[in-house]
Amino acid sequence: MAIKCIARLRSRRVVQDQLQTPNEVEAEGGCCWANLPQELLWEVLLMIEETESIWPQRKNVVACAGVCRSWRFIIQQIVKLPQLSGKLTFPISVKQPGPKDSLLQCFIKRNRSTRTYYLYLGLTNSALSDGGKFLLAARKCRRPTCTDYIISLQAEDFSKGTNTYAGRLRSNFLGTKFTVFDGQSPQAGAKMGKSRSSRLANLRQVSPSSNYPMAHISYELNLLGSRGPRRMQCNMNTIPATSIAPGGLDPTTQAQLNPYQSTPTSFLSKSASMENSVSDQKNGGLVLINKAPRWHEQLQCWCLNFHGRVTIASVKNFQLVASPENEPAGPEHEKIILQFGKVGKDLFTMDYRYPISAFQAFAICLSSFETRIACE
């Protein structure tokens, strides 16, 4: 009973007072909450984590991690990775692989006037009535020879020189080839920064030149004008093909499960470019391709089963699966890793799963918004 009262009181104080910053609390030598017995503190935080499992209530878990060092350490032990729990808790979760057992449902809102795209975590099964939990935003910037999508952790701040900068997507002149750049070095350690924003996001401040290629997206040219959906291929530089095998782990998860291991997150050179990249499958990288649609005789159109998540036909709609290349296709090559489709004039659903992250999935979906006559 005492534990429940403490948890309830702690939850209310998180919402009402939004707590002190960790620096303020630690500078004061701790507070009554920091001096709780470890066993009691563990039970309290565990109960908060279990009861506040969905947003917006889950912000209490985030706030608990900002109380002091001891609270933050316990929260780090309690909160599981998204691939195990299926939950996005901290901002760094958008850079971590999605759940293994199911698709994580999200949706994208497009603002045509500002050329901005917003990614939200779905809180209900209907994207049309779902307010959602904001995850990422991207702004389209046209340049003479290419198009950039600047991806940010904040809805209105697209500056490259701040902690809100997550990365960018860049296309070639024709809009048929894209490169996804991460704003954080793939070999950066998982150390907490000094500022509160970098501590929660676990992202380092970057300069405009700090961009690391992590994926290449290409659309097949349709010079003959044959009917059918767009054909695309995604070479995931930082994800080995073995990650989708039974028991397989991606380098990001390996680094977090074994923080003292010096294995780099990226196993490919960061100097890989969009035009001269070799086959990632040959180098052990994961390759994603379109799931082949079926021609519906009655509807006279190409169809994919989105299980009710897509309601409007569009050339932008797609489902991606792992490519077996020259190996026999197994059950792991039938699982949908990413699906994207239209449900409204400027509303689209985006569902993804392990081994890609929300950031990678969002960047891939942004490439579908580009108009490319040569591919349709």
mmCIF file of C-alpha atoms in Angstrom:
data_model
loop_
_atom_site.group_PDB
_atom_site.id
_atom_site.type_symbol
_atom_site.label_atom_id
_atom_site.label_comp_id
_atom_site.label_asym_id
_atom_site.label_seq_id
_atom_site.Cartn_x
_atom_site.Cartn_y
_atom_site.Cartn_z
ATOM 1 C CA MET A 1 0.000 0.000 0.000
ATOM 2 C CA ALA A 2 2.868 2.366 0.832
ATOM 3 C CA ILE A 3 4.490 1.601 -2.499
ATOM 4 C CA LYS A 4 1.293 2.444 -4.374
ATOM 5 C CA CYS A 5 0.942 5.738 -2.522
ATOM 6 C CA ILE A 6 4.538 6.696 -3.284
ATOM 7 C CA ALA A 7 4.091 5.767 -6.942
ATOM 8 C CA ARG A 8 0.890 7.805 -7.171
ATOM 9 C CA LEU A 9 2.456 10.796 -5.467
ATOM 10 C CA ARG A 10 5.556 10.499 -7.623
ATOM 11 C CA SER A 11 3.451 10.368 -10.802
ATOM 12 C CA ARG A 12 1.482 13.490 -9.826
ATOM 13 C CA ARG A 13 4.624 15.438 -9.015
ATOM 14 C CA VAL A 14 6.130 14.500 -12.366
ATOM 15 C CA VAL A 15 3.135 15.902 -14.229
ATOM 16 C CA GLN A 16 2.573 18.993 -12.096
ATOM 17 C CA ASP A 17 6.079 20.143 -11.282
ATOM 18 C CA GLN A 18 7.959 18.520 -14.214
ATOM 19 C CA LEU A 19 10.759 17.992 -11.694
ATOM 20 C CA GLN A 20 14.080 19.695 -11.310
ATOM 21 C CA THR A 21 16.826 19.170 -13.841
ATOM 22 C CA PRO A 22 19.321 16.417 -12.930
ATOM 23 C CA ASN A 23 22.093 19.008 -12.516
ATOM 24 C CA GLU A 24 20.014 20.961 -9.981
ATOM 25 C CA VAL A 25 19.135 17.879 -7.935
ATOM 26 C CA GLU A 26 22.670 16.490 -7.906
ATOM 27 C CA ALA A 27 24.074 19.927 -7.081
ATOM 28 C CA GLU A 28 21.895 19.965 -3.980
ATOM 29 C CA GLY A 29 23.342 16.652 -2.894
ATOM 30 C CA GLY A 30 20.183 14.712 -3.728
ATOM 31 C CA CYS A 31 16.616 14.915 -2.427
ATOM 32 C CA CYS A 32 14.241 12.736 -0.450
ATOM 33 C CA TRP A 33 13.376 10.790 -3.608
ATOM 34 C CA ALA A 34 17.038 10.125 -4.405
ATOM 35 C CA ASN A 35 17.678 8.809 -0.896
ATOM 36 C CA LEU A 36 14.991 6.118 -0.996
ATOM 37 C CA PRO A 37 16.222 2.564 -0.267
ATOM 38 C CA GLN A 38 17.277 0.869 -3.500
ATOM 39 C CA GLU A 39 14.838 -2.020 -3.126
ATOM 40 C CA LEU A 40 11.894 0.318 -2.531
ATOM 41 C CA LEU A 41 12.992 2.670 -5.323
ATOM 42 C CA TRP A 42 13.255 -0.255 -7.735
ATOM 43 C CA GLU A 43 9.710 -1.407 -6.888
ATOM 44 C CA VAL A 44 8.306 2.106 -7.261
ATOM 45 C CA LEU A 45 9.946 2.740 -10.639
ATOM 46 C CA LEU A 46 9.031 -0.722 -11.874
ATOM 47 C CA MET A 47 5.386 -0.105 -11.007
ATOM 48 C CA ILE A 48 5.450 3.273 -12.783
ATOM 49 C CA GLU A 49 7.008 1.683 -15.872
ATOM 50 C CA GLU A 50 4.392 -1.078 -15.959
ATOM 51 C CA THR A 51 1.344 1.114 -15.333
ATOM 52 C CA GLU A 52 2.387 4.034 -17.540
ATOM 53 C CA SER A 53 2.805 1.834 -20.621
ATOM 54 C CA ILE A 54 1.220 4.065 -23.275
ATOM 55 C CA TRP A 55 1.516 7.709 -24.242
ATOM 56 C CA PRO A 56 0.847 10.347 -23.001
ATOM 57 C CA GLN A 57 1.106 8.686 -19.573
ATOM 58 C CA ARG A 58 4.514 7.247 -20.471
ATOM 59 C CA LYS A 59 6.065 10.702 -20.196
ATOM 60 C CA ASN A 60 6.184 9.990 -16.443
ATOM 61 C CA VAL A 61 8.763 7.263 -17.113
ATOM 62 C CA VAL A 62 10.884 9.745 -19.086
ATOM 63 C CA ALA A 63 10.632 12.303 -16.290
ATOM 64 C CA CYS A 64 11.686 9.726 -13.689
ATOM 65 C CA ALA A 65 14.923 9.199 -15.613
ATOM 66 C CA GLY A 66 15.692 12.891 -15.153
ATOM 67 C CA VAL A 67 15.439 13.034 -11.357
ATOM 68 C CA CYS A 68 18.992 12.025 -10.473
ATOM 69 C CA ARG A 69 21.717 9.566 -11.341
ATOM 70 C CA SER A 70 20.367 6.691 -9.246
ATOM 71 C CA TRP A 71 16.864 7.014 -10.738
ATOM 72 C CA ARG A 72 18.286 7.207 -14.236
ATOM 73 C CA PHE A 73 20.396 4.081 -13.711
ATOM 74 C CA ILE A 74 17.401 2.045 -12.526
ATOM 75 C CA ILE A 75 15.168 3.303 -15.358
ATOM 76 C CA GLN A 76 17.833 2.243 -17.838
ATOM 77 C CA GLN A 77 17.719 -1.263 -16.362
ATOM 78 C CA ILE A 78 13.914 -1.438 -16.300
ATOM 79 C CA VAL A 79 13.003 0.034 -19.695
ATOM 80 C CA LYS A 80 13.614 -2.576 -22.379
ATOM 81 C CA LEU A 81 14.679 -1.967 -25.960
ATOM 82 C CA PRO A 82 11.832 -1.359 -28.450
ATOM 83 C CA GLN A 83 12.503 -4.657 -30.191
ATOM 84 C CA LEU A 84 11.760 -6.504 -26.938
ATOM 85 C CA SER A 85 9.028 -4.332 -25.452
ATOM 86 C CA GLY A 86 7.405 -2.846 -28.559
ATOM 87 C CA LYS A 87 7.427 0.572 -26.823
ATOM 88 C CA LEU A 88 9.094 3.854 -27.759
ATOM 89 C CA THR A 89 10.048 5.648 -24.553
ATOM 90 C CA PHE A 90 13.033 7.964 -25.003
ATOM 91 C CA PRO A 91 13.914 10.061 -28.073
ATOM 92 C CA ILE A 92 16.827 7.699 -28.775
ATOM 93 C CA SER A 93 14.207 4.984 -29.395
ATOM 94 C CA VAL A 94 13.634 6.397 -32.906
ATOM 95 C CA LYS A 95 17.177 5.281 -33.745
ATOM 96 C CA GLN A 96 16.722 1.782 -32.296
ATOM 97 C CA PRO A 97 15.265 -1.229 -34.160
ATOM 98 C CA GLY A 98 11.516 -1.786 -33.907
ATOM 99 C CA PRO A 99 9.757 -4.750 -32.287
ATOM 100 C CA LYS A 100 10.491 -8.250 -33.507
ATOM 101 C CA ASP A 101 7.066 -9.778 -32.998
ATOM 102 C CA SER A 102 4.813 -7.206 -34.643
ATOM 103 C CA LEU A 103 4.640 -4.057 -36.737
ATOM 104 C CA LEU A 104 4.775 -0.781 -34.825
ATOM 105 C CA GLN A 105 1.970 1.389 -36.164
ATOM 106 C CA CYS A 106 2.777 5.018 -37.018
ATOM 107 C CA PHE A 107 1.422 7.620 -39.411
ATOM 108 C CA ILE A 108 2.770 10.584 -41.386
ATOM 109 C CA LYS A 109 1.052 13.937 -41.844
ATOM 110 C CA ARG A 110 2.050 16.107 -44.812
ATOM 111 C CA ASN A 111 1.856 19.910 -44.837
ATOM 112 C CA ARG A 112 2.001 20.959 -48.474
ATOM 113 C CA SER A 113 2.338 24.703 -47.802
ATOM 114 C CA THR A 114 5.459 24.357 -45.654
ATOM 115 C CA ARG A 115 6.759 21.189 -47.382
ATOM 116 C CA THR A 116 6.988 19.553 -43.974
ATOM 117 C CA TYR A 117 6.278 15.964 -42.929
ATOM 118 C CA TYR A 118 5.473 14.837 -39.377
ATOM 119 C CA LEU A 119 5.847 11.300 -38.033
ATOM 120 C CA TYR A 120 3.616 10.224 -35.150
ATOM 121 C CA LEU A 121 3.368 7.051 -33.109
ATOM 122 C CA GLY A 122 -0.152 5.687 -33.442
ATOM 123 C CA LEU A 123 -2.086 5.466 -30.188
ATOM 124 C CA THR A 124 -5.199 3.880 -31.726
ATOM 125 C CA ASN A 125 -5.902 1.671 -34.732
ATOM 126 C CA SER A 126 -7.333 4.575 -36.743
ATOM 127 C CA ALA A 127 -4.907 7.163 -38.105
ATOM 128 C CA LEU A 128 -7.802 9.447 -39.092
ATOM 129 C CA SER A 129 -8.882 10.008 -35.477
ATOM 130 C CA ASP A 130 -5.523 9.490 -33.813
ATOM 131 C CA GLY A 131 -3.713 12.458 -32.266
ATOM 132 C CA GLY A 132 -0.559 10.397 -31.986
ATOM 133 C CA LYS A 133 2.751 10.887 -30.166
ATOM 134 C CA PHE A 134 5.152 13.077 -32.135
ATOM 135 C CA LEU A 135 8.393 11.312 -33.098
ATOM 136 C CA LEU A 136 10.151 13.073 -35.992
ATOM 137 C CA ALA A 137 9.693 15.864 -38.521
ATOM 138 C CA ALA A 138 11.244 16.468 -41.946
ATOM 139 C CA ARG A 139 11.388 19.546 -44.169
ATOM 140 C CA LYS A 140 11.920 19.388 -47.907
ATOM 141 C CA CYS A 141 14.626 21.657 -49.342
ATOM 142 C CA ARG A 142 15.011 21.860 -53.109
ATOM 143 C CA ARG A 143 18.500 22.517 -54.464
ATOM 144 C CA PRO A 144 19.769 22.975 -58.057
ATOM 145 C CA THR A 145 21.099 19.409 -58.373
ATOM 146 C CA CYS A 146 19.281 17.486 -55.637
ATOM 147 C CA THR A 147 16.573 17.499 -52.986
ATOM 148 C CA ASP A 148 17.223 17.308 -49.255
ATOM 149 C CA TYR A 149 14.878 16.269 -46.474
ATOM 150 C CA ILE A 150 16.203 17.550 -43.144
ATOM 151 C CA ILE A 151 14.998 15.257 -40.348
ATOM 152 C CA SER A 152 14.635 16.653 -36.827
ATOM 153 C CA LEU A 153 13.594 15.548 -33.353
ATOM 154 C CA GLN A 154 11.591 18.778 -33.013
ATOM 155 C CA ALA A 155 8.572 19.794 -35.067
ATOM 156 C CA GLU A 156 9.793 23.325 -35.842
ATOM 157 C CA ASP A 157 13.588 23.275 -35.479
ATOM 158 C CA PHE A 158 15.420 22.062 -38.595
ATOM 159 C CA SER A 159 18.836 23.515 -37.828
ATOM 160 C CA LYS A 160 21.739 21.134 -38.465
ATOM 161 C CA GLY A 161 23.915 22.496 -35.685
ATOM 162 C CA THR A 162 21.769 21.497 -32.712
ATOM 163 C CA ASN A 163 20.898 18.362 -30.755
ATOM 164 C CA THR A 164 17.534 18.212 -32.506
ATOM 165 C CA TYR A 165 19.168 17.326 -35.847
ATOM 166 C CA ALA A 166 18.649 13.613 -36.510
ATOM 167 C CA GLY A 167 19.856 13.265 -40.106
ATOM 168 C CA ARG A 168 18.795 13.863 -43.687
ATOM 169 C CA LEU A 169 17.710 12.224 -46.905
ATOM 170 C CA ARG A 170 19.281 13.384 -50.186
ATOM 171 C CA SER A 171 18.189 12.502 -53.734
ATOM 172 C CA ASN A 172 19.966 12.737 -57.049
ATOM 173 C CA PHE A 173 18.846 15.117 -59.803
ATOM 174 C CA LEU A 174 16.283 12.670 -61.260
ATOM 175 C CA GLY A 175 14.924 11.640 -57.873
ATOM 176 C CA THR A 176 15.625 7.976 -58.560
ATOM 177 C CA LYS A 177 18.439 7.413 -56.045
ATOM 178 C CA PHE A 178 18.552 8.471 -52.410
ATOM 179 C CA THR A 179 21.033 8.319 -49.565
ATOM 180 C CA VAL A 180 20.029 8.337 -45.891
ATOM 181 C CA PHE A 181 22.515 10.163 -43.669
ATOM 182 C CA ASP A 182 22.628 9.792 -39.898
ATOM 183 C CA GLY A 183 23.547 12.896 -37.919
ATOM 184 C CA GLN A 184 25.379 10.770 -35.348
ATOM 185 C CA SER A 185 28.470 8.731 -36.067
ATOM 186 C CA PRO A 186 27.576 5.025 -36.227
ATOM 187 C CA GLN A 187 30.675 4.342 -34.111
ATOM 188 C CA ALA A 188 29.760 6.864 -31.405
ATOM 189 C CA GLY A 189 29.475 5.427 -27.941
ATOM 190 C CA ALA A 190 26.253 5.297 -25.972
ATOM 191 C CA LYS A 191 27.413 7.851 -23.399
ATOM 192 C CA MET A 192 25.073 10.368 -21.864
ATOM 193 C CA GLY A 193 25.774 14.015 -22.669
ATOM 194 C CA LYS A 194 25.997 16.817 -20.142
ATOM 195 C CA SER A 195 22.938 18.784 -21.228
ATOM 196 C CA ARG A 196 19.439 17.531 -20.383
ATOM 197 C CA SER A 197 18.325 17.345 -24.018
ATOM 198 C CA SER A 198 21.340 15.325 -25.114
ATOM 199 C CA ARG A 199 21.030 13.103 -22.048
ATOM 200 C CA LEU A 200 17.434 12.185 -22.886
ATOM 201 C CA ALA A 201 18.002 11.853 -26.611
ATOM 202 C CA ASN A 202 21.447 10.269 -26.284
ATOM 203 C CA LEU A 203 22.501 12.180 -29.382
ATOM 204 C CA ARG A 204 25.596 14.329 -29.728
ATOM 205 C CA GLN A 205 25.642 17.825 -31.107
ATOM 206 C CA VAL A 206 26.692 17.726 -34.738
ATOM 207 C CA SER A 207 27.942 20.152 -37.312
ATOM 208 C CA PRO A 208 26.469 20.534 -40.817
ATOM 209 C CA SER A 209 29.230 18.297 -42.188
ATOM 210 C CA SER A 210 28.571 15.475 -39.696
ATOM 211 C CA ASN A 211 26.587 13.103 -41.897
ATOM 212 C CA TYR A 212 27.162 9.389 -42.086
ATOM 213 C CA PRO A 213 25.626 7.294 -44.928
ATOM 214 C CA MET A 214 23.551 4.487 -43.481
ATOM 215 C CA ALA A 215 21.243 3.434 -46.337
ATOM 216 C CA HIS A 216 20.846 3.751 -50.110
ATOM 217 C CA ILE A 217 17.462 3.726 -51.841
ATOM 218 C CA SER A 218 17.023 3.268 -55.578
ATOM 219 C CA TYR A 219 13.948 3.236 -57.809
ATOM 220 C CA GLU A 220 13.977 1.191 -60.992
ATOM 221 C CA LEU A 221 13.485 3.175 -64.199
ATOM 222 C CA ASN A 222 10.371 2.313 -66.190
ATOM 223 C CA LEU A 223 11.537 3.322 -69.650
ATOM 224 C CA LEU A 224 9.018 1.057 -71.440
ATOM 225 C CA GLY A 225 6.083 2.463 -69.491
ATOM 226 C CA SER A 226 4.868 -0.939 -68.326
ATOM 227 C CA ARG A 227 1.950 -1.008 -65.878
ATOM 228 C CA GLY A 228 2.527 -1.711 -62.221
ATOM 229 C CA PRO A 229 3.729 -0.144 -58.981
ATOM 230 C CA ARG A 230 7.095 1.441 -58.467
ATOM 231 C CA ARG A 231 9.994 -0.919 -57.945
ATOM 232 C CA MET A 232 12.457 0.049 -55.231
ATOM 233 C CA GLN A 233 15.428 -1.412 -53.428
ATOM 234 C CA CYS A 234 16.933 -0.333 -50.101
ATOM 235 C CA ASN A 235 20.517 -1.239 -49.219
ATOM 236 C CA MET A 236 20.851 -0.953 -45.457
ATOM 237 C CA ASN A 237 24.563 -0.272 -44.876
ATOM 238 C CA THR A 238 24.514 -0.624 -41.097
ATOM 239 C CA ILE A 239 22.331 -3.749 -40.816
ATOM 240 C CA PRO A 240 23.794 -7.192 -41.613
ATOM 241 C CA ALA A 241 21.638 -9.632 -43.553
ATOM 242 C CA THR A 242 22.053 -12.140 -40.718
ATOM 243 C CA SER A 243 20.059 -9.887 -38.373
ATOM 244 C CA ILE A 244 16.767 -11.310 -39.681
ATOM 245 C CA ALA A 245 17.862 -14.918 -39.164
ATOM 246 C CA PRO A 246 16.606 -16.748 -36.047
ATOM 247 C CA GLY A 247 18.598 -15.426 -33.103
ATOM 248 C CA GLY A 248 20.232 -12.737 -35.202
ATOM 249 C CA LEU A 249 20.993 -9.288 -33.763
ATOM 250 C CA ASP A 250 21.735 -6.003 -35.453
ATOM 251 C CA PRO A 251 24.940 -4.131 -34.446
ATOM 252 C CA THR A 252 22.967 -1.404 -32.627
ATOM 253 C CA THR A 253 21.340 -3.960 -30.331
ATOM 254 C CA GLN A 254 24.624 -5.819 -29.828
ATOM 255 C CA ALA A 255 26.341 -2.599 -28.752
ATOM 256 C CA GLN A 256 23.594 -1.825 -26.218
ATOM 257 C CA LEU A 257 23.307 -5.340 -24.833
ATOM 258 C CA ASN A 258 27.129 -5.456 -24.576
ATOM 259 C CA PRO A 259 28.127 -1.814 -23.910
ATOM 260 C CA TYR A 260 31.760 -2.722 -23.096
ATOM 261 C CA GLN A 261 32.293 -4.510 -26.373
ATOM 262 C CA SER A 262 34.208 -2.437 -28.914
ATOM 263 C CA THR A 263 32.270 -3.688 -31.926
ATOM 264 C CA PRO A 264 31.364 -0.707 -34.136
ATOM 265 C CA THR A 265 27.719 -0.139 -34.984
ATOM 266 C CA SER A 266 28.498 0.187 -38.681
ATOM 267 C CA PHE A 267 30.419 -2.564 -40.414
ATOM 268 C CA LEU A 268 30.704 -0.674 -43.700
ATOM 269 C CA SER A 269 32.827 2.356 -44.525
ATOM 270 C CA LYS A 270 31.119 5.709 -44.057
ATOM 271 C CA SER A 271 32.664 6.863 -47.343
ATOM 272 C CA ALA A 272 30.166 4.851 -49.380
ATOM 273 C CA SER A 273 28.393 7.105 -51.893
ATOM 274 C CA MET A 274 25.049 6.926 -53.646
ATOM 275 C CA GLU A 275 26.410 6.611 -57.177
ATOM 276 C CA ASN A 276 29.242 4.105 -56.768
ATOM 277 C CA SER A 277 27.985 1.885 -53.950
ATOM 278 C CA VAL A 278 28.464 -1.829 -54.503
ATOM 279 C CA SER A 279 25.955 -4.484 -53.637
ATOM 280 C CA ASP A 280 25.435 -4.507 -49.860
ATOM 281 C CA GLN A 281 24.181 -8.079 -50.048
ATOM 282 C CA LYS A 282 27.618 -9.240 -51.197
ATOM 283 C CA ASN A 283 29.177 -7.420 -48.227
ATOM 284 C CA GLY A 284 26.674 -8.963 -45.818
ATOM 285 C CA GLY A 285 24.306 -5.985 -45.719
ATOM 286 C CA LEU A 286 20.530 -6.295 -45.566
ATOM 287 C CA VAL A 287 18.694 -5.511 -48.809
ATOM 288 C CA LEU A 288 14.984 -4.647 -48.798
ATOM 289 C CA ILE A 289 12.817 -4.987 -51.901
ATOM 290 C CA ASN A 290 9.164 -4.529 -52.845
ATOM 291 C CA LYS A 291 6.817 -7.327 -52.026
ATOM 292 C CA ALA A 292 5.369 -8.398 -55.360
ATOM 293 C CA PRO A 293 1.718 -7.264 -55.737
ATOM 294 C CA ARG A 294 -1.021 -9.349 -57.330
ATOM 295 C CA TRP A 295 -3.224 -8.299 -60.199
ATOM 296 C CA HIS A 296 -6.887 -8.171 -59.183
ATOM 297 C CA GLU A 297 -9.072 -9.107 -62.149
ATOM 298 C CA GLN A 298 -12.296 -7.629 -60.777
ATOM 299 C CA LEU A 299 -10.758 -4.344 -59.656
ATOM 300 C CA GLN A 300 -8.342 -4.237 -62.602
ATOM 301 C CA CYS A 301 -5.458 -3.018 -60.464
ATOM 302 C CA TRP A 302 -2.395 -4.199 -58.581
ATOM 303 C CA CYS A 303 -3.200 -5.128 -54.983
ATOM 304 C CA LEU A 304 -1.312 -5.718 -51.741
ATOM 305 C CA ASN A 305 -2.807 -6.864 -48.461
ATOM 306 C CA PHE A 306 -2.255 -4.056 -45.948
ATOM 307 C CA HIS A 307 -4.702 -5.624 -43.461
ATOM 308 C CA GLY A 308 -6.882 -2.521 -43.382
ATOM 309 C CA ARG A 309 -4.044 -0.056 -42.774
ATOM 310 C CA VAL A 310 -4.252 1.478 -46.278
ATOM 311 C CA THR A 311 -7.530 2.630 -47.843
ATOM 312 C CA ILE A 312 -6.561 4.714 -50.903
ATOM 313 C CA ALA A 313 -4.829 3.366 -54.007
ATOM 314 C CA SER A 314 -1.593 5.183 -54.826
ATOM 315 C CA VAL A 315 1.718 4.550 -56.560
ATOM 316 C CA LYS A 316 3.325 5.629 -53.289
ATOM 317 C CA ASN A 317 2.000 2.567 -51.450
ATOM 318 C CA PHE A 318 4.542 -0.188 -50.863
ATOM 319 C CA GLN A 319 5.560 -3.102 -48.679
ATOM 320 C CA LEU A 320 9.214 -4.050 -48.157
ATOM 321 C CA VAL A 321 10.597 -7.473 -47.349
ATOM 322 C CA ALA A 322 14.138 -8.804 -47.032
ATOM 323 C CA SER A 323 15.688 -9.945 -50.293
ATOM 324 C CA PRO A 324 17.019 -13.519 -50.301
ATOM 325 C CA GLU A 325 19.252 -12.697 -53.312
ATOM 326 C CA ASN A 326 20.946 -15.958 -54.345
ATOM 327 C CA GLU A 327 19.918 -17.856 -51.231
ATOM 328 C CA PRO A 328 16.728 -19.898 -50.795
ATOM 329 C CA ALA A 329 13.871 -17.804 -49.439
ATOM 330 C CA GLY A 330 12.894 -18.630 -45.887
ATOM 331 C CA PRO A 331 10.051 -17.554 -43.569
ATOM 332 C CA GLU A 332 12.062 -14.496 -42.549
ATOM 333 C CA HIS A 333 11.891 -13.234 -46.145
ATOM 334 C CA GLU A 334 8.088 -13.250 -46.081
ATOM 335 C CA LYS A 335 7.719 -10.914 -43.103
ATOM 336 C CA ILE A 336 6.778 -7.309 -43.866
ATOM 337 C CA ILE A 337 9.546 -5.098 -42.477
ATOM 338 C CA LEU A 338 8.048 -1.792 -43.624
ATOM 339 C CA GLN A 339 4.735 -0.855 -45.172
ATOM 340 C CA PHE A 340 3.542 2.575 -46.233
ATOM 341 C CA GLY A 341 0.238 3.676 -47.699
ATOM 342 C CA LYS A 342 -2.282 6.441 -48.175
ATOM 343 C CA VAL A 343 -5.380 6.868 -46.012
ATOM 344 C CA GLY A 344 -6.202 10.544 -46.668
ATOM 345 C CA LYS A 345 -5.276 13.497 -48.855
ATOM 346 C CA ASP A 346 -2.228 14.290 -46.714
ATOM 347 C CA LEU A 347 -2.282 11.367 -44.304
ATOM 348 C CA PHE A 348 -0.280 8.148 -44.647
ATOM 349 C CA THR A 349 0.298 5.124 -42.426
ATOM 350 C CA MET A 350 3.810 3.831 -41.756
ATOM 351 C CA ASP A 351 4.277 0.488 -40.000
ATOM 352 C CA TYR A 352 7.742 -0.920 -39.347
ATOM 353 C CA ARG A 353 9.461 -3.637 -37.398
ATOM 354 C CA TYR A 354 12.882 -5.039 -36.534
ATOM 355 C CA PRO A 355 15.606 -4.692 -37.792
ATOM 356 C CA ILE A 356 15.022 -1.110 -39.003
ATOM 357 C CA SER A 357 14.364 1.905 -36.793
ATOM 358 C CA ALA A 358 11.687 4.593 -36.963
ATOM 359 C CA PHE A 359 14.281 7.010 -38.335
ATOM 360 C CA GLN A 360 15.259 4.647 -41.155
ATOM 361 C CA ALA A 361 11.635 3.800 -41.939
ATOM 362 C CA PHE A 362 10.676 7.488 -42.009
ATOM 363 C CA ALA A 363 13.544 8.304 -44.389
ATOM 364 C CA ILE A 364 12.559 5.470 -46.745
ATOM 365 C CA CYS A 365 8.945 6.667 -46.781
ATOM 366 C CA LEU A 366 10.035 10.249 -47.501
ATOM 367 C CA SER A 367 11.675 9.044 -50.710
ATOM 368 C CA SER A 368 8.261 7.843 -51.896
ATOM 369 C CA PHE A 369 6.905 11.391 -51.846
ATOM 370 C CA GLU A 370 9.197 12.478 -54.676
ATOM 371 C CA THR A 371 7.526 12.655 -58.113
ATOM 372 C CA ARG A 372 9.508 10.625 -60.648
ATOM 373 C CA ILE A 373 7.871 10.226 -64.047
ATOM 374 C CA ALA A 374 10.628 7.918 -65.289
ATOM 375 C CA CYS A 375 9.725 5.330 -62.634
ATOM 376 C CA GLU A 376 5.954 5.253 -63.107
#
